[in-house]
Tab-separated table of C-alpha atoms and ligand atoms in Angstrom:
chain	number	residue	atom	x	y	z
A	20	UNK	CA	0.939	-82.699	-95.936
A	21	UNK	CA	-2.359	-81.141	-94.922
A	22	UNK	CA	-2.358	-77.668	-93.424
A	23	UNK	CA	-3.844	-78.781	-90.099
A	24	UNK	CA	-0.924	-81.170	-89.571
A	25	UNK	CA	1.170	-78.071	-88.879
A	26	UNK	CA	-1.038	-76.883	-86.048
A	27	UNK	CA	0.782	-78.735	-83.277
A	28	UNK	CA	3.945	-76.645	-83.854
A	29	UNK	CA	5.568	-74.688	-81.030
A	30	UNK	CA	3.800	-71.514	-79.867
A	31	UNK	CA	4.879	-68.513	-81.921
A	32	UNK	CA	7.747	-66.600	-80.403
A	33	UNK	CA	8.279	-62.972	-81.244
A	34	UNK	CA	11.128	-62.711	-83.731
A	35	UNK	CA	13.759	-60.173	-82.801
A	36	UNK	CA	15.948	-59.565	-85.839
A	37	UNK	CA	18.042	-56.441	-85.516
A	38	UNK	CA	16.793	-53.706	-87.820
A	39	UNK	CA	19.065	-51.131	-89.417
A	40	UNK	CA	19.607	-48.049	-87.310
A	41	UNK	CA	17.779	-45.758	-89.696
A	42	UNK	CA	14.717	-48.045	-89.957
A	43	UNK	CA	12.497	-45.717	-87.951
A	44	UNK	CA	13.156	-42.926	-90.468
A	45	UNK	CA	11.566	-44.887	-93.274
A	46	UNK	CA	7.857	-44.651	-93.564
A	47	UNK	CA	5.559	-45.611	-96.374
A	48	UNK	CA	6.315	-43.117	-99.150
A	49	UNK	CA	3.821	-40.224	-98.630
A	50	UNK	CA	2.255	-40.430	-102.087
A	51	UNK	CA	1.638	-44.184	-101.806
A	52	UNK	CA	0.366	-43.683	-98.252
A	53	UNK	CA	-2.179	-41.159	-99.611
A	54	UNK	CA	-3.352	-43.770	-102.100
A	55	UNK	CA	-3.789	-46.422	-99.438
A	56	UNK	CA	-5.649	-44.037	-97.147
A	57	UNK	CA	-8.153	-43.168	-99.859
A	58	UNK	CA	-8.629	-46.827	-100.836
A	59	UNK	CA	-9.342	-47.752	-97.205
A	60	UNK	CA	-11.851	-44.921	-96.736
A	61	UNK	CA	-13.592	-45.585	-100.029
A	62	UNK	CA	-13.842	-49.300	-99.148
A	63	UNK	CA	-15.786	-48.214	-96.049
A	64	UNK	CA	-18.153	-46.280	-98.283
A	65	UNK	CA	-16.833	-42.845	-97.258
A	66	UNK	CA	-16.509	-40.126	-99.836
A	67	UNK	CA	-12.953	-38.826	-100.154
A	68	UNK	CA	-11.477	-36.381	-102.612
A	69	UNK	CA	-8.115	-37.728	-103.726
A	70	UNK	CA	-5.926	-34.727	-104.384
A	71	UNK	CA	-2.905	-36.414	-102.803
A	72	UNK	CA	-1.821	-39.250	-105.056
A	73	UNK	CA	-0.261	-38.365	-108.395
A	74	UNK	CA	-1.456	-41.131	-110.659
A	75	UNK	CA	-2.350	-40.345	-114.240
A	76	UNK	CA	-5.776	-41.985	-114.668
A	77	UNK	CA	-5.979	-42.723	-118.394
A	78	UNK	CA	-6.565	-46.221	-119.821
A	79	UNK	CA	-3.924	-48.413	-121.437
A	80	UNK	CA	-3.927	-47.726	-125.204
A	81	UNK	CA	-5.437	-50.731	-127.098
A	82	UNK	CA	-2.223	-51.268	-129.081
A	83	UNK	CA	-0.251	-51.780	-125.867
A	84	UNK	CA	-2.909	-54.061	-124.368
A	85	UNK	CA	-2.749	-56.222	-127.477
A	86	UNK	CA	1.061	-56.217	-127.499
A	87	UNK	CA	1.084	-57.380	-123.879
A	88	UNK	CA	-1.319	-60.217	-124.686
A	89	UNK	CA	0.782	-61.214	-127.677
A	90	UNK	CA	3.920	-61.314	-125.512
A	91	UNK	CA	2.365	-63.376	-122.712
A	92	UNK	CA	4.287	-66.497	-123.785
A	93	UNK	CA	7.632	-64.856	-123.063
A	94	UNK	CA	9.108	-66.180	-119.876
A	95	UNK	CA	12.857	-65.976	-120.169
A	96	UNK	CA	15.181	-63.738	-118.204
A	97	UNK	CA	16.251	-60.809	-120.343
A	98	UNK	CA	19.585	-58.955	-120.313
A	99	UNK	CA	20.005	-56.933	-117.103
A	100	UNK	CA	20.162	-53.654	-119.041
A	101	UNK	CA	16.955	-54.510	-120.891
A	102	UNK	CA	15.589	-55.923	-124.135
A	103	UNK	CA	17.791	-54.781	-127.018
A	104	UNK	CA	14.832	-54.028	-129.279
A	105	UNK	CA	13.249	-51.822	-126.593
A	106	UNK	CA	16.492	-49.988	-125.856
A	107	UNK	CA	17.003	-49.239	-129.555
A	108	UNK	CA	13.407	-48.078	-129.964
A	109	UNK	CA	13.744	-45.779	-126.927
A	110	UNK	CA	16.981	-44.336	-128.256
A	111	UNK	CA	15.514	-43.564	-131.708
A	112	UNK	CA	12.321	-42.145	-130.203
A	113	UNK	CA	14.128	-39.656	-127.973
A	114	UNK	CA	16.531	-38.729	-130.775
A	115	UNK	CA	13.597	-37.866	-132.987
A	116	UNK	CA	11.371	-36.168	-130.408
A	117	UNK	CA	13.836	-34.280	-128.210
A	118	UNK	CA	17.096	-32.406	-128.355
A	119	UNK	CA	18.882	-35.339	-126.738
A	120	UNK	CA	21.810	-36.717	-128.717
A	121	UNK	CA	21.081	-40.318	-127.803
A	122	UNK	CA	24.251	-41.543	-129.552
A	123	UNK	CA	26.127	-40.284	-126.504
A	124	UNK	CA	24.100	-42.487	-124.155
A	125	UNK	CA	23.543	-46.091	-123.222
A	126	UNK	CA	19.981	-47.030	-122.326
A	127	UNK	CA	19.062	-49.109	-119.294
A	128	UNK	CA	15.608	-50.486	-118.494
A	129	UNK	CA	14.559	-51.095	-114.877
A	130	UNK	CA	11.347	-51.791	-112.946
A	131	UNK	CA	10.499	-48.095	-112.586
A	132	UNK	CA	12.679	-45.024	-112.801
A	133	UNK	CA	12.622	-44.948	-108.983
A	134	UNK	CA	15.055	-47.863	-108.988
A	135	UNK	CA	17.319	-46.232	-111.567
A	136	UNK	CA	17.418	-43.137	-109.372
A	137	UNK	CA	18.350	-45.357	-106.447
A	138	UNK	CA	20.984	-47.259	-108.411
A	139	UNK	CA	22.497	-44.004	-109.686
A	140	UNK	CA	22.650	-42.616	-106.164
A	141	UNK	CA	24.350	-45.845	-105.134
A	142	UNK	CA	26.785	-45.868	-108.049
A	143	UNK	CA	28.042	-42.289	-107.933
A	144	UNK	CA	30.076	-41.198	-104.942
A	145	UNK	CA	29.592	-38.000	-103.013
A	146	UNK	CA	26.945	-35.987	-101.209
A	147	UNK	CA	23.673	-35.236	-102.957
A	148	UNK	CA	22.702	-31.649	-103.736
A	149	UNK	CA	18.951	-31.441	-103.521
A	150	UNK	CA	16.901	-28.390	-104.499
A	151	UNK	CA	13.827	-27.804	-102.293
A	152	UNK	CA	10.998	-28.532	-102.963
A	153	UNK	CA	11.774	-31.935	-104.435
A	154	UNK	CA	10.074	-35.257	-105.049
A	155	UNK	CA	9.416	-37.408	-101.980
A	156	UNK	CA	11.808	-40.297	-102.625
A	157	UNK	CA	15.156	-38.640	-103.386
A	158	UNK	CA	16.048	-37.857	-99.769
A	159	UNK	CA	14.912	-41.220	-98.295
A	160	UNK	CA	16.941	-43.018	-100.972
A	161	UNK	CA	20.000	-40.940	-100.071
A	162	UNK	CA	19.469	-41.753	-96.394
A	163	UNK	CA	19.185	-45.482	-97.141
A	164	UNK	CA	22.565	-45.208	-98.845
A	165	UNK	CA	24.064	-43.126	-96.004
A	166	UNK	CA	24.631	-40.296	-98.459
A	167	UNK	CA	24.851	-36.739	-97.117
A	168	UNK	CA	22.272	-34.247	-98.403
A	169	UNK	CA	23.029	-30.605	-99.167
A	170	UNK	CA	19.861	-28.578	-99.745
A	171	UNK	CA	19.513	-25.510	-101.897
A	172	UNK	CA	16.256	-23.563	-102.279
A	173	UNK	CA	14.436	-23.165	-105.537
A	174	UNK	CA	12.374	-20.059	-106.278
A	175	UNK	CA	8.932	-20.608	-107.729
A	176	UNK	CA	7.025	-18.171	-109.916
A	177	UNK	CA	4.947	-17.988	-113.080
A	178	UNK	CA	8.133	-18.296	-115.167
A	179	UNK	CA	9.078	-21.575	-113.566
A	180	UNK	CA	11.252	-23.345	-111.040
A	181	UNK	CA	14.501	-21.454	-110.563
A	182	UNK	CA	17.801	-22.480	-109.024
A	183	UNK	CA	20.288	-19.645	-108.839
A	184	UNK	CA	23.446	-20.880	-110.555
A	185	UNK	CA	25.776	-18.692	-108.518
A	186	UNK	CA	24.126	-19.870	-105.309
A	187	UNK	CA	24.634	-23.416	-106.536
A	188	UNK	CA	28.338	-22.761	-107.076
A	189	UNK	CA	28.662	-21.057	-103.684
A	190	UNK	CA	26.867	-24.001	-102.033
A	191	UNK	CA	29.275	-26.473	-103.633
A	192	UNK	CA	32.348	-24.455	-102.641
A	193	UNK	CA	31.089	-23.912	-99.085
A	194	UNK	CA	30.305	-27.618	-98.712
A	195	UNK	CA	33.850	-28.493	-99.795
A	196	UNK	CA	35.236	-26.020	-97.264
A	197	UNK	CA	33.224	-27.830	-94.598
A	198	UNK	CA	34.820	-31.122	-95.605
A	199	UNK	CA	31.803	-32.423	-97.494
A	200	UNK	CA	32.049	-33.954	-100.909
A	201	UNK	CA	29.253	-32.812	-103.217
A	202	UNK	CA	29.159	-35.299	-106.096
A	203	UNK	CA	25.692	-35.221	-107.662
A	204	UNK	CA	22.560	-33.138	-107.979
A	205	UNK	CA	19.025	-34.267	-108.807
A	206	UNK	CA	17.002	-31.918	-111.001
A	207	UNK	CA	13.392	-32.635	-111.873
A	208	UNK	CA	11.428	-30.743	-114.522
A	209	UNK	CA	8.568	-30.540	-115.181
A	210	UNK	CA	8.649	-30.768	-111.458
A	211	UNK	CA	6.814	-32.743	-108.857
A	212	UNK	CA	5.436	-31.143	-106.584
A	213	UNK	CA	5.166	-27.776	-108.359
A	214	UNK	CA	4.178	-28.535	-111.956
A	215	UNK	CA	6.816	-25.953	-112.922
A	216	UNK	CA	9.762	-26.380	-115.202
A	217	UNK	CA	13.289	-24.969	-115.258
A	218	UNK	CA	13.559	-22.418	-118.098
A	219	UNK	CA	15.887	-23.572	-120.857
A	220	UNK	CA	18.336	-20.666	-120.508
A	221	UNK	CA	18.680	-21.498	-116.809
A	222	UNK	CA	19.378	-25.154	-117.589
A	223	UNK	CA	22.290	-23.950	-119.681
A	224	UNK	CA	23.897	-21.990	-116.846
A	225	UNK	CA	23.244	-24.701	-114.283
A	226	UNK	CA	24.880	-27.194	-116.644
A	227	UNK	CA	27.945	-24.957	-116.897
A	228	UNK	CA	28.386	-24.851	-113.117
A	229	UNK	CA	27.959	-28.623	-112.797
A	230	UNK	CA	30.501	-29.328	-115.538
A	231	UNK	CA	33.007	-26.860	-114.083
A	232	UNK	CA	32.592	-28.315	-110.595
A	233	UNK	CA	32.450	-31.909	-111.871
A	234	UNK	CA	29.050	-32.707	-110.403
A	235	UNK	CA	26.930	-35.463	-111.975
A	236	UNK	CA	23.471	-34.195	-112.912
A	237	UNK	CA	20.747	-36.774	-112.395
A	238	UNK	CA	17.996	-35.286	-114.517
A	239	UNK	CA	14.620	-36.756	-113.584
A	240	UNK	CA	12.572	-36.215	-116.745
A	241	UNK	CA	9.709	-38.565	-115.952
A	242	UNK	CA	7.240	-35.747	-116.821
A	243	UNK	CA	9.234	-34.602	-119.853
A	244	UNK	CA	6.562	-35.694	-122.318
A	245	UNK	CA	3.786	-33.971	-120.317
A	246	UNK	CA	5.003	-30.518	-121.140
A	247	UNK	CA	2.206	-28.047	-121.770
A	248	UNK	CA	3.891	-25.943	-124.426
A	249	UNK	CA	5.055	-29.052	-126.203
A	250	UNK	CA	8.740	-28.378	-125.821
A	251	UNK	CA	11.006	-30.941	-124.269
A	252	UNK	CA	14.117	-29.423	-122.766
A	253	UNK	CA	16.881	-31.470	-121.297
A	254	UNK	CA	19.929	-30.194	-119.489
A	255	UNK	CA	21.839	-33.015	-121.228
A	256	UNK	CA	21.984	-30.776	-124.295
A	257	UNK	CA	24.369	-28.508	-122.345
A	258	UNK	CA	26.185	-31.136	-120.277
A	259	UNK	CA	26.090	-34.399	-122.233
A	260	UNK	CA	29.074	-35.827	-120.394
A	261	UNK	CA	27.739	-34.979	-116.933
A	262	UNK	CA	24.058	-35.882	-117.196
A	263	UNK	CA	22.246	-39.148	-116.558
A	264	UNK	CA	18.545	-38.987	-117.416
A	265	UNK	CA	15.774	-41.002	-115.822
A	266	UNK	CA	12.353	-41.338	-117.370
A	267	UNK	CA	9.727	-43.960	-118.168
A	268	UNK	CA	6.106	-44.556	-119.110
A	269	UNK	CA	4.451	-44.056	-115.726
A	270	UNK	CA	3.262	-40.531	-116.398
A	271	UNK	CA	2.704	-39.710	-120.083
A	272	UNK	CA	1.271	-43.187	-120.734
A	273	UNK	CA	-0.288	-43.674	-117.266
A	274	UNK	CA	1.550	-47.010	-116.917
A	275	UNK	CA	2.965	-46.689	-113.387
A	276	UNK	CA	1.869	-50.196	-112.465
A	277	UNK	CA	3.654	-51.742	-115.438
A	278	UNK	CA	6.884	-50.749	-113.695
A	279	UNK	CA	9.150	-49.724	-116.523
A	280	UNK	CA	11.828	-47.083	-116.025
A	281	UNK	CA	14.387	-45.863	-118.521
A	282	UNK	CA	17.826	-44.457	-117.919
A	283	UNK	CA	20.053	-42.632	-120.395
A	284	UNK	CA	23.545	-43.185	-119.082
A	285	UNK	CA	26.394	-41.047	-120.483
A	286	UNK	CA	28.988	-43.119	-122.320
A	287	UNK	CA	31.498	-40.449	-121.237
A	288	UNK	CA	31.402	-41.794	-117.679
A	289	UNK	CA	33.543	-44.881	-118.014
A	290	UNK	CA	32.036	-47.901	-116.348
A	291	UNK	CA	28.772	-46.319	-115.161
A	292	UNK	CA	26.474	-48.383	-117.388
A	293	UNK	CA	28.420	-51.525	-116.434
A	294	UNK	CA	28.073	-50.711	-112.761
A	295	UNK	CA	24.328	-50.175	-113.104
A	296	UNK	CA	24.075	-53.451	-114.991
A	297	UNK	CA	25.881	-55.199	-112.115
A	298	UNK	CA	23.571	-53.599	-109.553
A	299	UNK	CA	20.616	-54.767	-111.655
A	300	UNK	CA	22.040	-58.286	-111.853
A	301	UNK	CA	22.229	-58.547	-108.060
A	302	UNK	CA	18.832	-56.991	-107.371
A	303	UNK	CA	15.963	-56.767	-109.889
A	304	UNK	CA	17.680	-58.988	-112.531
A	305	UNK	CA	15.485	-57.677	-115.341
A	306	UNK	CA	12.064	-56.211	-116.026
A	307	UNK	CA	9.340	-58.736	-116.848
A	308	UNK	CA	9.840	-60.017	-120.413
A	309	UNK	CA	6.225	-59.582	-121.664
A	310	UNK	CA	6.148	-56.020	-120.346
A	311	UNK	CA	9.404	-55.068	-122.091
A	312	UNK	CA	8.188	-56.595	-125.323
A	313	UNK	CA	4.861	-54.763	-125.084
A	314	UNK	CA	6.212	-51.308	-124.246
A	315	UNK	CA	8.560	-51.456	-127.221
A	316	UNK	CA	5.441	-50.554	-129.226
A	317	UNK	CA	5.172	-47.306	-127.255
A	318	UNK	CA	8.453	-46.113	-128.769
A	319	UNK	CA	7.834	-46.790	-132.425
A	320	UNK	CA	6.068	-43.514	-133.139
A	321	UNK	CA	2.664	-45.103	-133.911
A	322	UNK	CA	0.123	-42.391	-134.645
A	323	UNK	CA	-2.498	-43.785	-132.258
A	324	UNK	CA	-0.022	-43.748	-129.341
A	325	UNK	CA	1.226	-40.262	-130.194
A	326	UNK	CA	-2.363	-38.962	-130.386
A	327	UNK	CA	-3.162	-40.633	-127.077
A	328	UNK	CA	-0.213	-38.871	-125.417
A	329	UNK	CA	-1.233	-35.556	-126.994
A	330	UNK	CA	-4.849	-35.893	-125.793
A	331	UNK	CA	-3.873	-36.933	-122.263
A	332	UNK	CA	-1.433	-34.022	-122.057
A	333	UNK	CA	-4.109	-31.568	-123.207
A	334	UNK	CA	-6.418	-32.857	-120.462
A	335	UNK	CA	-3.670	-32.671	-117.823
A	336	UNK	CA	-2.996	-29.101	-118.916
A	337	UNK	CA	-6.648	-28.155	-118.687
A	338	UNK	CA	-7.244	-29.802	-115.275
A	339	UNK	CA	-4.036	-28.359	-113.811
A	340	UNK	CA	-4.893	-24.816	-114.972
A	341	UNK	CA	-8.487	-25.252	-113.818
A	342	UNK	CA	-7.372	-26.067	-110.275
A	343	UNK	CA	-4.690	-23.398	-110.382
A	344	UNK	CA	-7.086	-20.645	-111.493
A	345	UNK	CA	-9.770	-21.842	-109.076
A	346	UNK	CA	-7.322	-21.558	-106.178
A	347	UNK	CA	-6.076	-18.165	-107.301
A	348	UNK	CA	-9.657	-16.885	-107.304
A	349	UNK	CA	-9.829	-17.883	-103.639
A	350	UNK	CA	-6.789	-15.722	-102.889
A	351	UNK	CA	-4.283	-18.569	-102.764
A	352	UNK	CA	-0.867	-17.923	-104.257
A	353	UNK	CA	0.012	-20.556	-106.845
A	354	UNK	CA	2.120	-20.290	-109.997
A	355	UNK	CA	0.515	-21.601	-113.185
A	356	UNK	CA	1.822	-25.116	-113.899
A	357	UNK	CA	3.792	-25.828	-117.077
A	358	UNK	CA	3.712	-29.605	-117.064
A	359	UNK	CA	2.858	-32.792	-115.116
A	360	UNK	CA	-0.409	-32.683	-113.122
A	361	UNK	CA	0.331	-30.839	-109.905
A	362	UNK	CA	-0.190	-27.529	-108.195
A	363	UNK	CA	1.836	-26.332	-105.238
A	364	UNK	CA	-0.238	-23.594	-103.594
A	365	UNK	CA	0.994	-21.504	-100.703
A	366	UNK	CA	-1.543	-20.674	-97.958
A	367	UNK	CA	0.651	-18.033	-96.384
A	368	UNK	CA	-2.069	-15.395	-97.015
A	369	UNK	CA	-4.164	-17.214	-94.412
A	370	UNK	CA	-1.348	-17.634	-91.904
A	371	UNK	CA	-2.689	-15.558	-89.043
A	372	UNK	CA	-6.260	-16.891	-89.372
A	373	UNK	CA	-4.885	-20.425	-89.519
A	374	UNK	CA	-2.717	-19.781	-86.453
A	375	UNK	CA	-5.791	-18.554	-84.564
A	376	UNK	CA	-7.339	-21.927	-85.396
A	377	UNK	CA	-4.272	-23.761	-84.108
A	378	UNK	CA	-2.871	-24.558	-87.580
A	379	UNK	CA	0.782	-23.638	-87.874
A	380	UNK	CA	2.316	-26.226	-90.165
A	381	UNK	CA	1.591	-27.734	-93.577
A	382	UNK	CA	0.987	-31.107	-91.904
A	383	UNK	CA	-1.657	-29.577	-89.614
A	384	UNK	CA	-3.187	-27.963	-92.681
A	385	UNK	CA	-3.513	-31.302	-94.498
A	386	UNK	CA	-4.884	-32.972	-91.339
A	387	UNK	CA	-7.723	-30.450	-90.992
A	388	UNK	CA	-8.526	-30.524	-94.697
A	389	UNK	CA	-8.811	-34.315	-94.513
A	390	UNK	CA	-10.727	-34.496	-91.225
A	391	UNK	CA	-13.265	-31.740	-91.830
A	392	UNK	CA	-13.491	-31.552	-95.637
A	393	UNK	CA	-12.809	-35.155	-96.702
A	394	UNK	CA	-9.942	-34.223	-99.000
A	395	UNK	CA	-6.462	-35.754	-99.151
A	396	UNK	CA	-3.619	-33.371	-99.994
A	397	UNK	CA	0.091	-33.663	-99.259
A	398	UNK	CA	2.016	-31.281	-96.989
A	399	UNK	CA	5.007	-29.285	-98.230
A	400	UNK	CA	7.122	-31.133	-95.642
A	401	UNK	CA	6.810	-34.300	-97.763
A	402	UNK	CA	8.765	-32.380	-100.424
A	403	UNK	CA	11.437	-31.012	-98.138
A	404	UNK	CA	9.787	-27.706	-97.152
A	405	UNK	CA	10.195	-26.469	-93.569
A	406	UNK	CA	7.176	-27.375	-91.380
A	407	UNK	CA	5.945	-23.787	-91.046
A	408	UNK	CA	5.911	-23.170	-94.817
A	409	UNK	CA	2.200	-23.473	-95.614
A	410	UNK	CA	2.421	-25.215	-98.981
A	411	UNK	CA	0.444	-28.228	-100.185
A	412	UNK	CA	0.788	-30.455	-103.188
A	413	UNK	CA	-2.437	-30.881	-105.031
A	414	UNK	CA	-2.771	-33.446	-107.748
A	415	UNK	CA	-5.465	-32.844	-110.375
A	416	UNK	CA	-6.166	-36.480	-111.330
A	417	UNK	CA	-9.208	-37.521	-109.314
A	418	UNK	CA	-11.469	-38.439	-112.217
A	419	UNK	CA	-12.226	-41.467	-114.338
A	420	UNK	CA	-9.618	-41.286	-117.100
A	421	UNK	CA	-11.569	-43.465	-119.517
A	422	UNK	CA	-14.706	-41.293	-119.302
A	423	UNK	CA	-12.777	-38.040	-119.524
A	424	UNK	CA	-10.619	-39.154	-122.456
A	425	UNK	CA	-13.642	-40.417	-124.381
A	426	UNK	CA	-15.583	-37.182	-123.793
A	427	UNK	CA	-12.612	-35.168	-125.024
A	428	UNK	CA	-12.064	-37.387	-128.059
A	429	UNK	CA	-15.795	-37.185	-128.833
A	430	UNK	CA	-15.329	-33.452	-129.236
A	431	UNK	CA	-16.559	-32.064	-125.896
A	432	UNK	CA	-14.915	-28.742	-125.102
A	433	UNK	CA	-12.673	-28.573	-122.061
A	434	UNK	CA	-14.448	-26.011	-119.881
A	435	UNK	CA	-16.347	-25.618	-116.610
A	436	UNK	CA	-19.297	-27.721	-117.828
A	437	UNK	CA	-16.906	-30.476	-118.905
A	438	UNK	CA	-15.541	-30.631	-115.352
A	439	UNK	CA	-18.989	-30.667	-113.726
A	440	UNK	CA	-20.111	-33.469	-116.038
A	441	UNK	CA	-16.981	-35.601	-116.359
A	442	UNK	CA	-14.689	-34.784	-113.443
A	443	UNK	CA	-16.958	-33.710	-110.568
A	444	UNK	CA	-14.357	-34.368	-107.853
A	445	UNK	CA	-12.172	-31.624	-109.292
A	446	UNK	CA	-14.981	-29.115	-108.858
A	447	UNK	CA	-15.825	-30.526	-105.418
A	448	UNK	CA	-12.201	-30.104	-104.377
A	449	UNK	CA	-12.314	-26.400	-105.277
A	450	UNK	CA	-15.587	-26.061	-103.379
A	451	UNK	CA	-14.031	-27.762	-100.366
A	452	UNK	CA	-11.126	-25.294	-100.472
A	453	UNK	CA	-13.580	-22.366	-100.719
A	454	UNK	CA	-15.510	-23.660	-97.709
A	455	UNK	CA	-12.337	-24.308	-95.745
A	456	UNK	CA	-11.017	-20.791	-96.352
A	457	UNK	CA	-14.361	-19.209	-95.434
A	458	UNK	CA	-14.636	-21.270	-92.254
A	459	UNK	CA	-11.096	-20.422	-91.166
A	460	UNK	CA	-11.609	-16.712	-91.825
A	461	UNK	CA	-14.955	-16.688	-90.044
A	462	UNK	CA	-13.647	-18.565	-87.021
A	463	UNK	CA	-10.673	-16.183	-86.824
A	464	UNK	CA	-12.823	-13.047	-87.056
A	465	UNK	CA	-15.187	-14.258	-84.350
A	466	UNK	CA	-12.285	-15.031	-81.975
B	3	PLP	C1	9.350	-36.904	-109.911
B	3	PLP	C2	9.177	-38.374	-109.992
B	3	PLP	N1	10.253	-39.125	-110.277
B	3	PLP	C3	10.173	-40.456	-110.357
B	3	PLP	C4	8.988	-41.108	-110.138
B	3	PLP	C5	8.991	-42.608	-110.188
B	3	PLP	O1	8.297	-43.115	-111.236
B	3	PLP	P1	8.433	-44.630	-111.698
B	3	PLP	O2	9.252	-45.352	-110.680
B	3	PLP	O3	7.040	-45.123	-111.787
B	3	PLP	O4	9.138	-44.589	-113.026
B	3	PLP	C6	7.818	-40.371	-109.832
B	3	PLP	C7	6.555	-41.053	-109.539
B	3	PLP	O5	5.680	-40.559	-108.876
B	3	PLP	C8	7.930	-38.967	-109.777
B	3	PLP	O6	6.867	-38.198	-109.510
């Protein structure tokens, strides 16, 4: 049948399916929205500085490109928990590289760790304890599942991201008194949005509280291999029976669009891996077969892949510290990041000048910075902060990863000149912040 034969159909009527009650709460995830905004503006020829979206920009290592080509003939459904060869490679890799005793865990592969986080939230009963600030998707996922959220604040400083263990215990006990049922906590380190990590000794005491109170720890370690002092800590070392780990290749191998997530599921929790496998079977079924085959190569310890990860991490470290120091020189308070590729500056020092310019919330701050300085940043509210807390998340990835990696591997030194030559948007972003701060202060003093 030709297309135009359909044209005499009835006039289109508006469809009125009933949407779930909470539908209006769900918006495009803020980080993806930032990406789409920049793409739209750049398509119109406008210059935009993309300090909002956290996407590691480095190229796909040649070995993985070749492996994907070689696996292109694979077309079968794979087991719901993932390709056996990949799961074994992942298990050996983490055993060798980290303090994780992988023998105590089953591995599951999913299309992104985001879905494993969602499936874990679905599988484990009870309210979710969520430290603030936290990554953008944990709370919306909990809301989709009608799970209650119990917030606890984290303290941020140059030593890291701190959650007071006694406050955690008090929060759990108080919640129980109020008839709530705290059942799980999500920890994320190195952390998005702050770039900070939870010190190892603090992981140990947090683990103790969670074990004593029988809380499942969902440990989001997606940035675990982008750790600037090259030490991978996992809370699972202290609570192997109570920790499920999520990770993947989206960050340290810049493969977000390949959609591969990895879960380490404690064997001690009877039935959890089976439940996740059932959820997978009724939803994503399995991750694409060629992709699973190809990423197996990423977990075999090949020297070229390991060097690639090391080089990318060194560049992330440099760019993150460069932005951090640049902001500090402007008077902004921001702890030095320890991993990932983010900074979480606090503009509280400018509060009264900002207020005189009508800016009282982090959202208003990001709006002005976008409108008048052409720079996308994300407001603290996207990460659970109260509206009047003047924090922003700044991602230090707006450069061409192929150019930058090549320059670094060719022996160029990571310094100011390197940024000017190879990553000019990073320098322009700092300039835009300088201009913004000057303008705000000037406008306030002339009021
Ligand atoms: C903290 C954190 N967790 C999880 C994810 C999800 O990653 P993916 O679904 O690509 O594995 C991201 C991605 O931005 C993240 O920043």
